[in-house]
Short mmCIF file of C-alpha atoms and ligand atoms in Angstrom, two decimals:
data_model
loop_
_atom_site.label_atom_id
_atom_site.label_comp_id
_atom_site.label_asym_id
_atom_site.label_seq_id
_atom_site.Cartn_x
_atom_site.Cartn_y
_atom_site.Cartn_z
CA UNK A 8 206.98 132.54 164.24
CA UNK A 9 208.64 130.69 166.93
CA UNK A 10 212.17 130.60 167.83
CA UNK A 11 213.41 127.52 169.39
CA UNK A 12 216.50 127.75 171.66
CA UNK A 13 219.22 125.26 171.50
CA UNK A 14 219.43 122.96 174.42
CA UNK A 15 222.45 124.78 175.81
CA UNK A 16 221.00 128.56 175.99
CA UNK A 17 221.48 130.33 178.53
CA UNK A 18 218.63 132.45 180.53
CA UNK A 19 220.33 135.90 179.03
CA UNK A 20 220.44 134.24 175.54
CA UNK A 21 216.79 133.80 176.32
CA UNK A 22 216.44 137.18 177.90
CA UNK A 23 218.41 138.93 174.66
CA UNK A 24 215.79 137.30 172.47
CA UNK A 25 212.81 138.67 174.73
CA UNK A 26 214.00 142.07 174.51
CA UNK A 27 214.94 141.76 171.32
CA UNK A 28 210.98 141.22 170.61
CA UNK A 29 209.63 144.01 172.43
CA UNK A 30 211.80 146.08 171.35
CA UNK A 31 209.70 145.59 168.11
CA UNK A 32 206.48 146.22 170.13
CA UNK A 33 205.98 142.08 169.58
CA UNK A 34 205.08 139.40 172.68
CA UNK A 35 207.07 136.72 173.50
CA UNK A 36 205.68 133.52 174.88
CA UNK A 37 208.05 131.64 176.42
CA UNK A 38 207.10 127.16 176.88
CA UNK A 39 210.08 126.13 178.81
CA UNK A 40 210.15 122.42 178.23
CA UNK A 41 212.83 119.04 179.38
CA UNK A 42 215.34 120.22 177.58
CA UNK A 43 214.47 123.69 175.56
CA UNK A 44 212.77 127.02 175.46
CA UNK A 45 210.77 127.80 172.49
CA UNK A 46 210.05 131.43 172.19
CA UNK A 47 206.55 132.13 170.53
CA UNK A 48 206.19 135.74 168.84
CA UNK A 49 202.74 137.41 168.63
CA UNK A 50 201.99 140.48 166.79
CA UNK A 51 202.26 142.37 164.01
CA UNK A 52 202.81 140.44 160.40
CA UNK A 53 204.89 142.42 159.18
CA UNK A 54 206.90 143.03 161.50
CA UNK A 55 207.68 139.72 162.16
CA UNK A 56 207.99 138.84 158.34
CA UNK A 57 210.96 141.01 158.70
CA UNK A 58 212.02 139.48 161.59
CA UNK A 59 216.18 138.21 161.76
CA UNK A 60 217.04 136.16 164.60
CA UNK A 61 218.90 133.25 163.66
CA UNK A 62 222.08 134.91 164.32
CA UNK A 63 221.75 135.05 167.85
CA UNK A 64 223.15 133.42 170.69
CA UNK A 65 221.52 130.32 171.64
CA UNK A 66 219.00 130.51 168.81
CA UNK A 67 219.03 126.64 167.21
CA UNK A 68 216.36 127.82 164.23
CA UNK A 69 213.16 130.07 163.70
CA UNK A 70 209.96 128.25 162.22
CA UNK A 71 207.09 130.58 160.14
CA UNK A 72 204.18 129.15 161.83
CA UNK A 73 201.28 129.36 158.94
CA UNK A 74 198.25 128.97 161.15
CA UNK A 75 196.37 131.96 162.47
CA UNK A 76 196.27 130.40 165.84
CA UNK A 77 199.62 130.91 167.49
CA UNK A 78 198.96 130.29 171.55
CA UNK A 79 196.21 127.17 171.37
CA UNK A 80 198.81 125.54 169.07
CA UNK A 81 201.31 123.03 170.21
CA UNK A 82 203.64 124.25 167.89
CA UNK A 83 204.44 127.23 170.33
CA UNK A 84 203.86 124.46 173.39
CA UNK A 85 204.64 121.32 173.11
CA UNK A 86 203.86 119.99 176.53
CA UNK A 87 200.31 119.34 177.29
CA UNK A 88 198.79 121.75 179.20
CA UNK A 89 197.52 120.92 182.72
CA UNK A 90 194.48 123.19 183.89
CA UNK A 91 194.17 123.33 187.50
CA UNK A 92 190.79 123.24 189.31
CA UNK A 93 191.84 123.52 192.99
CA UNK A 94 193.31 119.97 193.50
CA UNK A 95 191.47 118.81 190.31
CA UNK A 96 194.11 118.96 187.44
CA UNK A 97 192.50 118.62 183.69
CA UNK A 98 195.01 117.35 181.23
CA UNK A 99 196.95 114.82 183.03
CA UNK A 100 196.99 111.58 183.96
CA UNK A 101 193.60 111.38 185.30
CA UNK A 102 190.67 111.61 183.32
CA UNK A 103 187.97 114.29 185.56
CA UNK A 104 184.64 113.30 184.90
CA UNK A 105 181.99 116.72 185.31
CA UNK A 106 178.37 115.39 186.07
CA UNK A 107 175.52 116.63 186.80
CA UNK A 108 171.65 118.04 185.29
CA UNK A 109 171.52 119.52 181.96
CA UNK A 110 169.92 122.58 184.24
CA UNK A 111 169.30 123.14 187.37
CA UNK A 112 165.61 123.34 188.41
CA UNK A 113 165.82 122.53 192.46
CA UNK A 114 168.15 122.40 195.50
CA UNK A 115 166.87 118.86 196.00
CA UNK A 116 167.57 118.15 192.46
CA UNK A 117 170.75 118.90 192.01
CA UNK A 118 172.19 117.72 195.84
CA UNK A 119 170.71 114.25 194.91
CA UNK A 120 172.44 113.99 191.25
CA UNK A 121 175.62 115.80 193.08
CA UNK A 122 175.78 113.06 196.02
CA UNK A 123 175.15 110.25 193.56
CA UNK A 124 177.51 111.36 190.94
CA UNK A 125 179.92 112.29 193.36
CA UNK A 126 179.47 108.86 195.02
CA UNK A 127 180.36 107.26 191.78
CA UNK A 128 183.93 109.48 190.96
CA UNK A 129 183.20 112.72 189.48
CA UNK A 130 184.96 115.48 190.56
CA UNK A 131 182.91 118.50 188.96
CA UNK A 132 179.19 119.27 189.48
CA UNK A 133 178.15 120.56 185.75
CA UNK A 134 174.05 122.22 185.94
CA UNK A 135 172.95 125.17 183.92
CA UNK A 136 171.88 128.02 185.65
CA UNK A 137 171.29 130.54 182.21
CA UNK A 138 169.96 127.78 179.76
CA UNK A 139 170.26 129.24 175.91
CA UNK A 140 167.15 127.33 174.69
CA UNK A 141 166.61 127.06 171.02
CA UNK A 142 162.53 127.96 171.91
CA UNK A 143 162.30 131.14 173.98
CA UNK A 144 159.56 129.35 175.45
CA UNK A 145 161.34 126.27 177.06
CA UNK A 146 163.02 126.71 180.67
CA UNK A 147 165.60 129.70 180.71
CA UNK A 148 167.03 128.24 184.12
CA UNK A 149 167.10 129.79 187.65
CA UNK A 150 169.50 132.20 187.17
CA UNK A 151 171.72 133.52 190.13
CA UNK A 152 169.50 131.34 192.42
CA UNK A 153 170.94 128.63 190.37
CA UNK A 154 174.39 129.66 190.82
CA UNK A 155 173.46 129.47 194.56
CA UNK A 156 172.45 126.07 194.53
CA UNK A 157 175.37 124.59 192.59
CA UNK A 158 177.68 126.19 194.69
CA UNK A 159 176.22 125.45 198.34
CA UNK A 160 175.81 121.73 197.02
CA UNK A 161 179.59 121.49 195.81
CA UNK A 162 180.75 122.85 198.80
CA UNK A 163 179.44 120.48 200.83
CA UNK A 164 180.37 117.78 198.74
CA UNK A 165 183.83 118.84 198.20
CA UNK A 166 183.00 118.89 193.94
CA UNK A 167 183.87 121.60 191.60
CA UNK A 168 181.37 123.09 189.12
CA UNK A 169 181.01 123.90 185.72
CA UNK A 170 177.99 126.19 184.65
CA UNK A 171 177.48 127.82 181.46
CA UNK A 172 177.79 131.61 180.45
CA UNK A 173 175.31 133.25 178.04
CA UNK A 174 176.07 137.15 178.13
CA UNK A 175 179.63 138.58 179.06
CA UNK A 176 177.80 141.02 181.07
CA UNK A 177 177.48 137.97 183.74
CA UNK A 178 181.13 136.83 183.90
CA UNK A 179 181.83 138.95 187.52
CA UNK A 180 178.40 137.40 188.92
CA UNK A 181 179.62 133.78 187.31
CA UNK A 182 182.88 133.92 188.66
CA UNK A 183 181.80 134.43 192.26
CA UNK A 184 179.99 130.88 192.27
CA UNK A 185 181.94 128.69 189.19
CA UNK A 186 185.07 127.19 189.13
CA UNK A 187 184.79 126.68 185.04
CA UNK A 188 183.05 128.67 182.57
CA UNK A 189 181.60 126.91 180.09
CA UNK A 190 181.07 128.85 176.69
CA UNK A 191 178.62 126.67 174.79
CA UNK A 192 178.08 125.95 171.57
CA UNK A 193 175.84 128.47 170.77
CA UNK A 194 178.43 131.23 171.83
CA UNK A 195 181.17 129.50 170.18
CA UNK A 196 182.09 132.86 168.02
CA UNK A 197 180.73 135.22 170.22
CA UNK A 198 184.31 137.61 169.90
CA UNK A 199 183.50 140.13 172.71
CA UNK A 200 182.72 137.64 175.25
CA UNK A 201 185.48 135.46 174.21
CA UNK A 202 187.76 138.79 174.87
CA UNK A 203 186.21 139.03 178.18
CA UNK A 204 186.73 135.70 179.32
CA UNK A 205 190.78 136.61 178.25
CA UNK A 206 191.11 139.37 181.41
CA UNK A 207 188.85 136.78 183.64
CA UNK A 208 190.90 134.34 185.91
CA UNK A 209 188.73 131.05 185.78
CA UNK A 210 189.56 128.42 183.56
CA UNK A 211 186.87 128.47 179.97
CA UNK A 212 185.60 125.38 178.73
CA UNK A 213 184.58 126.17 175.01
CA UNK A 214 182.55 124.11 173.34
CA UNK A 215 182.38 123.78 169.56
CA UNK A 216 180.14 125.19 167.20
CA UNK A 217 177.39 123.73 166.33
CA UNK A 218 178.78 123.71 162.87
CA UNK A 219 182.50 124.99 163.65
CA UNK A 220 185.00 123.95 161.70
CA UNK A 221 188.18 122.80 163.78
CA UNK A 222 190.40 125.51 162.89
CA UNK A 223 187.21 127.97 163.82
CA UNK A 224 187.19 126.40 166.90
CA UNK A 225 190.73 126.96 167.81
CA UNK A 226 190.81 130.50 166.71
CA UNK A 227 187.40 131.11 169.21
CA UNK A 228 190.37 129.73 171.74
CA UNK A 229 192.78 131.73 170.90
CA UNK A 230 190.49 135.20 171.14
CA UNK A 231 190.69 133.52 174.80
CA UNK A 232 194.31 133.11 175.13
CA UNK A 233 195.31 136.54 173.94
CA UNK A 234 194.06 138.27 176.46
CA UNK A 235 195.68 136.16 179.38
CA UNK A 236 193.77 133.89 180.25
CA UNK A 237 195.72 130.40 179.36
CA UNK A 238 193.20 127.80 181.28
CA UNK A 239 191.29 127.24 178.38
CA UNK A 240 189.56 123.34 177.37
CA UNK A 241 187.97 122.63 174.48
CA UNK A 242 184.76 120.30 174.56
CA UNK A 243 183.71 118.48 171.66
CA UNK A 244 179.78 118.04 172.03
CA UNK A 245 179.13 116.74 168.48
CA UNK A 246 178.10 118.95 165.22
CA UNK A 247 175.40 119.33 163.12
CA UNK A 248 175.60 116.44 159.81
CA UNK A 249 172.67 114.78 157.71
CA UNK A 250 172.17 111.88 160.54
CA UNK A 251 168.95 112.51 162.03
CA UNK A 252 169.41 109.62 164.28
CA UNK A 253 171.52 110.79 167.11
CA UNK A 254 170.97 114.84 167.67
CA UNK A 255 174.62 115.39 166.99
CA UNK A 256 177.39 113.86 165.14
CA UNK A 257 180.10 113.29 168.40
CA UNK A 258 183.25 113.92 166.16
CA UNK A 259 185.89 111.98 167.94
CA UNK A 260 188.15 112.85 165.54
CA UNK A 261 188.19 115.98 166.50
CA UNK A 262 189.45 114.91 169.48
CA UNK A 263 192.65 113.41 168.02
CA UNK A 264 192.68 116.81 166.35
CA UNK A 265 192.55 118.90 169.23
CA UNK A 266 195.31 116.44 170.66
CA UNK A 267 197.79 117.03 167.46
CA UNK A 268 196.77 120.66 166.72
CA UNK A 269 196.76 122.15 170.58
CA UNK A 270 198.34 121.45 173.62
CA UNK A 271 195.38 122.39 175.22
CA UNK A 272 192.91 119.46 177.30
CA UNK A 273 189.98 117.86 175.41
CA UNK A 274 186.71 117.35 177.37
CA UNK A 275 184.09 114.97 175.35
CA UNK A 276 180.09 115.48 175.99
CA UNK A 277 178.67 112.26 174.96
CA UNK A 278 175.34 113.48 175.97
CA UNK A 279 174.71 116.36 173.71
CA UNK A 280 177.18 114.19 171.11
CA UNK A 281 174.46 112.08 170.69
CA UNK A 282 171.29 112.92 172.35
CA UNK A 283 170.60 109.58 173.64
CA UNK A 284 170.98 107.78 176.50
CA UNK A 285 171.83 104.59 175.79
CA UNK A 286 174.65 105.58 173.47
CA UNK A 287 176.39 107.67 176.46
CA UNK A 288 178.43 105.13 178.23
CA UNK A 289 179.57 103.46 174.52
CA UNK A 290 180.33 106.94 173.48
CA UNK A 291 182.63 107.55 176.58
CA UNK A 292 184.56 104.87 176.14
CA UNK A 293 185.17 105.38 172.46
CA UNK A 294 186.15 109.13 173.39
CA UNK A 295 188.85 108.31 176.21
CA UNK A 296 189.99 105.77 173.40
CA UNK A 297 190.37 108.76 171.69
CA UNK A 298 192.80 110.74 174.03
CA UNK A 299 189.94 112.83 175.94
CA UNK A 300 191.24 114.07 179.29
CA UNK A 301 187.60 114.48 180.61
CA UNK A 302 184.19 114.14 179.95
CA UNK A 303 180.66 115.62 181.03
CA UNK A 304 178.06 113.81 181.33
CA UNK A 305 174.22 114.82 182.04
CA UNK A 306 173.06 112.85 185.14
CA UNK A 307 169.17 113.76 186.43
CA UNK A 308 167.85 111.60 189.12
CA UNK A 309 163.99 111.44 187.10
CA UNK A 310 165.01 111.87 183.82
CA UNK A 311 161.47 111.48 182.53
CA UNK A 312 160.43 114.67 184.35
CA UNK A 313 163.67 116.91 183.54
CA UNK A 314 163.58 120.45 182.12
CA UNK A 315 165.94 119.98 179.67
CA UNK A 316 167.56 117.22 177.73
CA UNK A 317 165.90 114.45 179.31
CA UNK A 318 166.40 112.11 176.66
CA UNK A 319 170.19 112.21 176.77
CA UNK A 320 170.41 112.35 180.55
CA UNK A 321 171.51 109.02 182.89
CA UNK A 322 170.21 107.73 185.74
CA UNK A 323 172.15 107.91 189.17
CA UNK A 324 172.34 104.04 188.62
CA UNK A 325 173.25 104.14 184.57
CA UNK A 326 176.18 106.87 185.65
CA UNK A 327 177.48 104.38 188.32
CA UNK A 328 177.57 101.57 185.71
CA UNK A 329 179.30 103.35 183.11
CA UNK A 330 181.80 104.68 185.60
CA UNK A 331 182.50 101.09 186.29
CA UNK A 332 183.12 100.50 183.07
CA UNK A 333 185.46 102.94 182.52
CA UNK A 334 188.27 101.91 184.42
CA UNK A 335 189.19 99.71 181.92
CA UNK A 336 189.78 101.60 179.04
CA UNK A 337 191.32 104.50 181.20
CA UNK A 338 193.68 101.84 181.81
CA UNK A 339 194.19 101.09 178.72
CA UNK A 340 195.23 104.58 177.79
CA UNK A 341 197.75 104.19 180.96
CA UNK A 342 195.07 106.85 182.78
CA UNK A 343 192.89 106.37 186.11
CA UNK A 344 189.45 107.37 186.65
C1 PEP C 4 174.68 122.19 177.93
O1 PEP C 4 175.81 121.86 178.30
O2 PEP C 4 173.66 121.91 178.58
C2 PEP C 4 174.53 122.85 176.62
C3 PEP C 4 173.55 123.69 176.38
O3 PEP C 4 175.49 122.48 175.75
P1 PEP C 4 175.78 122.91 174.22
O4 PEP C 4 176.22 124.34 174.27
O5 PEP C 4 176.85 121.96 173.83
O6 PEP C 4 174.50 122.71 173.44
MN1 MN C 5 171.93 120.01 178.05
#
């Protein structure tokens, strides 16, 4: 349910209503917005099925919300949400492009993609340190030495970074090097690290499911959101369809989805969207068209000799073009890049 206030309530209508809740044993989430409060209420069904509160003070109406989701959903937040990264903000007016190697595999590596892609506007380093492979025998990734890297090279770049967690044993070890989390596809349901990631203070980037449905997806969020943790993107990175042409299907309309549905921010991955290089930079733009607030992109200086996902990944050079390129339909969207 959530109660929306009338524009004139005052803080002790809002306050009444609050109390009134947890006097119940139910949450309140409060989205103060321009010109109203609207009250979420989280917990039992029941309880709130029973639930009278139009007669109070300052109450304008209460709306049964039918979803399952109740905090990813813009019906209990209508303003966007704005993650902030340091003094990178996801969500707003600026679309933040994360770049970097699908893994990382050197020092050298990943401080030239980082100084290139840095050189050409991104603001996050993205490199995987615990690679889930679909062959146990491909490259697993460098582990905490990876972590290292990513971190000493951001540092002295002034970028963020993205890396991925595999196992919510790691999230304390994570946390001391990442600025994001990213929960790939792979993990997408995995409900006890998606609790974990709820009591852990970095902002999640959750990428769909390989074959998630959109209300899956948001529901995976909200496991996130109920335990705290409210810095929490989604990343479309393309699902699994008949078309054997491109490794994914990118679903950008899941991205208009996630716009209408959540009032979370929307990162696109062009790269694993489509597993091929040349449709990265066509792919972007089509995705900020879209309403993406970000995207991530796989940049290796030699992609012909990368670990992983050398197929899909750019060139120094290619990233600089597309980058170009961009301006013009972040424009468009009245964004920057
Ligand atoms: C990745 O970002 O390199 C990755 C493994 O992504 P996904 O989980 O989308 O396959
Ligand atoms: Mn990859």
């Amino acid at each position: 349910m959530i109660i929306v206030m009338s524009p004139g309530a005052t803080r002790e209508n809002i306050d009444a209503v609050v109390k009134k809740l947890e006097k119940r044993n139910l949450r309140a989430h409060l989205s103060t917005g321009e010109d109203r409060t609207i009250v979420g209420v989280i917990g039992d069904k029941k309880t709130i099925a029973n639930l009278e509160m139009n007669m109070m003070d300052g109450v304008e109406k209460t709306v049964r919300i039918t979803e399952k989701y109740k905090l990813v959903s813009r019906d209990f937040h209508p303003q966007d949400t704005i993650i902030k990264v340091g003094d990178v903000e996801i969500g707003g007016k600026e679309i933040v492009v994360m770049a970097g190697p699908c893994a990382v595999e050197s020092f050298e590596q990943v401080r030239e993609t980082a100084e290139a892609v840095k050189k050409s506007g991104a603001k996050i380093l993205r490199g995987g340190a615990f690679k889930p492979r679909t062959s146990p025998y491909d490259f697993q990734g460098l582990g905490e030495e990876g972590l290292k890297i990513l971190r000493t090279v951001a540092d002295e770049l002034n970028l963020k970074v993205v890396t991925e967690i595999v196992d919510k044993d790691d999230i304390e070890i994570i946390s001391e090097y990442a600025d994001i989390l990213q929960v790939g596809a792979r993990n997408m349901q995995n409900f006890q690290m998606l609790k974990a990631l709820g009591k852990c203070g970095k902002p999640i980037m959750l990428k769909r499911g390989l074959s998630a449905t959109i209300s899956e997806w948001l529901n995976a969020a909200e496991y996130i959101m109920i335990g705290g943790n409210e810095n929490v993107m989604f990343c479309e990175r393309g699902i699994r369809t008949y078309e054997t042409f491109t490794r994914n299907t990118l679903d950008l309309s899941a991205v208009a989805a996630i716009k209408e549905l959540s009032h979370l921010p929307i990162v696109a991955d062009p790269s694993h969207g489509t597993g091929r290089r040349k449709m990265v930079a066509p792919m972007s733009r089509a995705a900020i068209a879209a309403g993406a607030d970000a995207l991530i992109v796989e940049v290796h200086p030699h992609p012909e000799v990368a670990l992983s996902d050398g197929d899909q990944s750019l060139t120094p050079a290619d990233f600089q073009k597309m980058m170009e390129d961009l301006h013009g339909i972040a424009k468009v969207m009245g964004k920057t890049i």
